[in-house]
């Protein structure tokens, strides 16, 4: 029979990189106080990393030592656990879609859930709550286009849309144009104008 800390470590090691642990997953093994104490001790021993309140991950070991898991994997795992929609920030989306050469310095993700900061080793990742329309098209290219346009702003919307019209697959462009009713007026108008030009 494994002890509570051993059971937690075994479960943690069975998860993929960035897999998130929550104290609630272990309440069948002991009281909340015992679970919290075990998680705290494992964190002090370096077997777990506390990335946020009630949120733990396993550090990744390599021949260069241990490191925090990749932020996008932790964020994806958190989204799966909480049922939230989480997507990269508009600046990252704009860079990925070729609308800007700028690469964001800070890792920021947008969420339908609450705003929180995750501590991953020396870096901090912000998971920021945004209005529903920013995540309405999900995490695909059409959704990324909405977030990129929001980040680029009204001043750059026309040239950004001209680029997106050329580069997005037809199905993603259609999804973007079909979502106009849910978007801010300036964006909906610009998408409509570009679609007519098409």
Coordinates of C-alpha atoms in Angstrom, one line a residue:
X1 CA 0.0 0.0 0.0
X2 CA 1.5 3.3 -1.0
X3 CA 1.6 6.3 1.3
X4 CA -0.3 9.5 0.3
X5 CA 2.9 11.3 -1.0
X6 CA 3.9 8.1 -3.0
X7 CA 0.4 7.9 -4.5
X8 CA 0.5 11.6 -5.5
X9 CA 4.0 11.2 -7.1
X10 CA 2.9 8.0 -9.0
X11 CA -0.2 9.9 -10.4
X12 CA 1.9 13.0 -11.2
X13 CA 4.5 10.8 -13.1
X14 CA 1.7 9.2 -15.2
X15 CA 0.6 12.5 -16.6
X16 CA 2.0 14.0 -19.8
X17 CA 4.3 17.1 -19.6
X18 CA 2.3 20.0 -18.2
X19 CA -0.4 17.7 -16.7
X20 CA -2.1 19.5 -13.8
X21 CA -2.7 18.1 -10.3
X22 CA -5.4 19.4 -7.9
X23 CA -5.7 18.6 -4.2
X24 CA -9.3 17.5 -4.9
X25 CA -8.1 14.5 -7.0
X26 CA -6.6 12.9 -3.8
X27 CA -9.4 13.5 -1.2
X28 CA -10.3 9.8 -1.4
X29 CA -6.8 9.0 0.0
X30 CA -6.9 11.3 3.0
X31 CA -8.3 14.5 4.6
X32 CA -7.9 17.9 2.8
X33 CA -5.3 18.9 5.4
X34 CA -3.2 15.7 4.8
X35 CA -3.4 16.1 1.0
X36 CA -2.3 19.8 1.3
X37 CA 0.5 18.8 3.6
X38 CA 1.7 16.0 1.3
X39 CA 1.6 18.4 -1.8
X40 CA 3.5 21.1 0.2
X41 CA 6.2 18.6 1.2
X42 CA 6.5 17.3 -2.3
X43 CA 6.9 20.9 -3.6
X44 CA 9.6 21.6 -1.0
X45 CA 11.4 18.4 -2.1
X46 CA 11.3 19.5 -5.7
X47 CA 9.1 16.6 -6.9
X48 CA 6.2 19.0 -7.7
X49 CA 6.0 22.7 -8.8
X50 CA 3.2 24.8 -7.4
X51 CA 2.1 26.9 -10.4
X52 CA -1.0 28.6 -8.8
X53 CA -3.4 28.2 -5.9
X54 CA -4.3 24.5 -5.7
X55 CA -2.5 23.8 -9.0
X56 CA 0.6 21.6 -9.2
X57 CA 2.7 20.2 -12.1
X58 CA 5.6 17.8 -12.3
X59 CA 9.0 19.3 -13.2
X60 CA 10.5 17.9 -16.4
X61 CA 13.9 16.1 -16.0
X62 CA 16.4 16.1 -18.7
X63 CA 20.2 15.6 -19.0
X64 CA 20.5 19.4 -18.4
X65 CA 18.7 19.2 -15.0
X66 CA 15.0 19.9 -14.2
X67 CA 12.8 22.6 -15.7
X68 CA 9.2 23.7 -15.6
X69 CA 6.9 22.2 -18.2
X70 CA 6.2 24.2 -21.4
X71 CA 3.7 27.0 -20.6
X72 CA 1.4 26.1 -23.5
X73 CA 1.1 22.5 -22.2
X74 CA 0.2 23.6 -18.7
X75 CA -2.3 26.1 -20.0
X76 CA -3.9 23.4 -22.3
X77 CA -4.1 20.9 -19.4
X78 CA -5.7 23.6 -17.1
X79 CA -8.3 24.4 -19.8
X80 CA -9.1 20.7 -20.2
X81 CA -9.5 20.3 -16.4
X82 CA -11.6 23.4 -15.9
X83 CA -13.7 23.2 -19.1
X84 CA -12.6 26.8 -20.1
X85 CA -11.7 27.9 -23.5
X86 CA -8.0 29.1 -23.5
X87 CA -6.2 30.6 -26.4
X88 CA -2.9 32.4 -27.1
X89 CA -3.0 36.2 -26.8
X90 CA -3.8 38.4 -29.9
X91 CA -0.2 39.4 -30.2
X92 CA 0.9 35.8 -30.6
X93 CA -2.0 35.1 -33.0
X94 CA -1.0 38.1 -35.1
X95 CA 2.6 36.9 -35.3
X96 CA 1.5 33.3 -36.1
X97 CA -0.8 34.5 -38.9
X98 CA 1.9 36.7 -40.4
X99 CA 0.3 40.1 -39.5
X100 CA 3.3 41.3 -37.5
X101 CA 7.0 40.4 -37.0
X102 CA 6.8 41.3 -33.3
X103 CA 7.2 38.4 -30.9
X104 CA 5.6 39.0 -27.6
X105 CA 8.1 39.0 -24.7
X106 CA 5.6 37.9 -22.0
X107 CA 3.5 34.8 -22.4
X108 CA -0.2 35.7 -22.1
X109 CA -3.2 33.5 -22.7
X110 CA -6.8 34.5 -22.9
X111 CA -9.5 32.5 -21.1
X112 CA -13.3 32.3 -20.6
X113 CA -12.5 31.6 -16.9
X114 CA -11.0 33.8 -14.2
X115 CA -7.8 35.7 -14.6
X116 CA -4.8 34.2 -12.8
X117 CA -1.0 34.1 -12.9
X118 CA 0.9 30.8 -13.2
X119 CA 4.4 30.6 -11.9
X120 CA 6.5 28.3 -14.0
X121 CA 10.1 28.2 -12.7
X122 CA 11.5 31.7 -13.3
X123 CA 8.8 32.8 -15.7
X124 CA 5.3 34.0 -15.0
X125 CA 2.4 33.3 -17.4
X126 CA -0.7 35.4 -17.3
X127 CA -4.1 33.7 -18.1
X128 CA -6.4 36.7 -18.6
X129 CA -10.2 36.7 -18.7
X130 CA -11.6 38.2 -21.9
X131 CA -15.1 38.9 -23.3
X132 CA -16.9 36.0 -24.9
X133 CA -16.6 37.2 -28.5
X134 CA -12.8 36.9 -28.3
X135 CA -13.1 33.2 -27.8
X136 CA -16.4 32.5 -29.7
X137 CA -14.6 30.9 -32.7
X138 CA -12.4 28.7 -30.5
X139 CA -8.8 28.0 -30.9
X140 CA -8.6 27.4 -34.7
X141 CA -7.4 29.9 -37.3
X142 CA -10.6 31.9 -37.5
X143 CA -10.6 32.4 -33.7
X144 CA -6.9 33.4 -33.9
X145 CA -7.8 35.9 -36.6
X146 CA -10.4 37.5 -34.3
X147 CA -7.9 37.8 -31.5
X148 CA -5.2 39.1 -33.8
X149 CA -7.5 41.8 -35.3
X150 CA -8.5 42.9 -31.7
X151 CA -4.8 43.3 -30.9
X152 CA -4.0 45.1 -34.2
X153 CA -6.9 47.5 -33.6
X154 CA -9.1 49.6 -35.8
X155 CA -6.2 51.5 -37.4
X156 CA -4.7 48.4 -39.0
X157 CA -7.8 46.3 -39.5
X158 CA -8.1 46.8 -43.3
X159 CA -4.6 45.7 -44.3
X160 CA -4.7 42.9 -41.7
X161 CA -8.0 41.6 -43.2
X162 CA -6.6 41.8 -46.8
X163 CA -3.7 39.5 -45.6
X164 CA -6.0 37.1 -43.8
X165 CA -8.3 36.9 -46.8
X166 CA -5.3 35.8 -48.9
X167 CA -3.8 33.4 -46.3
X168 CA -6.7 31.8 -44.4
X169 CA -8.1 28.6 -45.7
X170 CA -11.6 29.2 -47.3
X171 CA -13.4 27.4 -44.5
X172 CA -11.7 29.5 -41.8
X173 CA -12.4 32.8 -43.8
X174 CA -16.1 31.7 -44.1
X175 CA -16.2 31.0 -40.3
X176 CA -14.8 34.5 -39.7
X177 CA -17.2 36.3 -42.0
X178 CA -20.2 34.3 -40.5
X179 CA -19.3 35.4 -37.0
X180 CA -19.7 39.1 -37.6
X181 CA -22.9 39.5 -35.5
X182 CA -20.9 38.5 -32.4
X183 CA -18.0 40.9 -33.0
X184 CA -17.5 44.5 -32.1
X185 CA -19.0 46.9 -34.8
X186 CA -15.6 48.2 -36.1
X187 CA -14.4 44.7 -36.7
X188 CA -17.7 43.4 -38.2
X189 CA -17.9 46.4 -40.6
X190 CA -14.2 45.8 -41.7
X191 CA -14.8 42.1 -42.3
X192 CA -18.0 42.8 -44.3
X193 CA -16.1 45.3 -46.5
X194 CA -13.3 42.9 -47.1
X195 CA -15.7 40.1 -47.9
X196 CA -17.5 42.3 -50.5
X197 CA -14.1 43.2 -52.1
X198 CA -13.3 39.5 -52.2

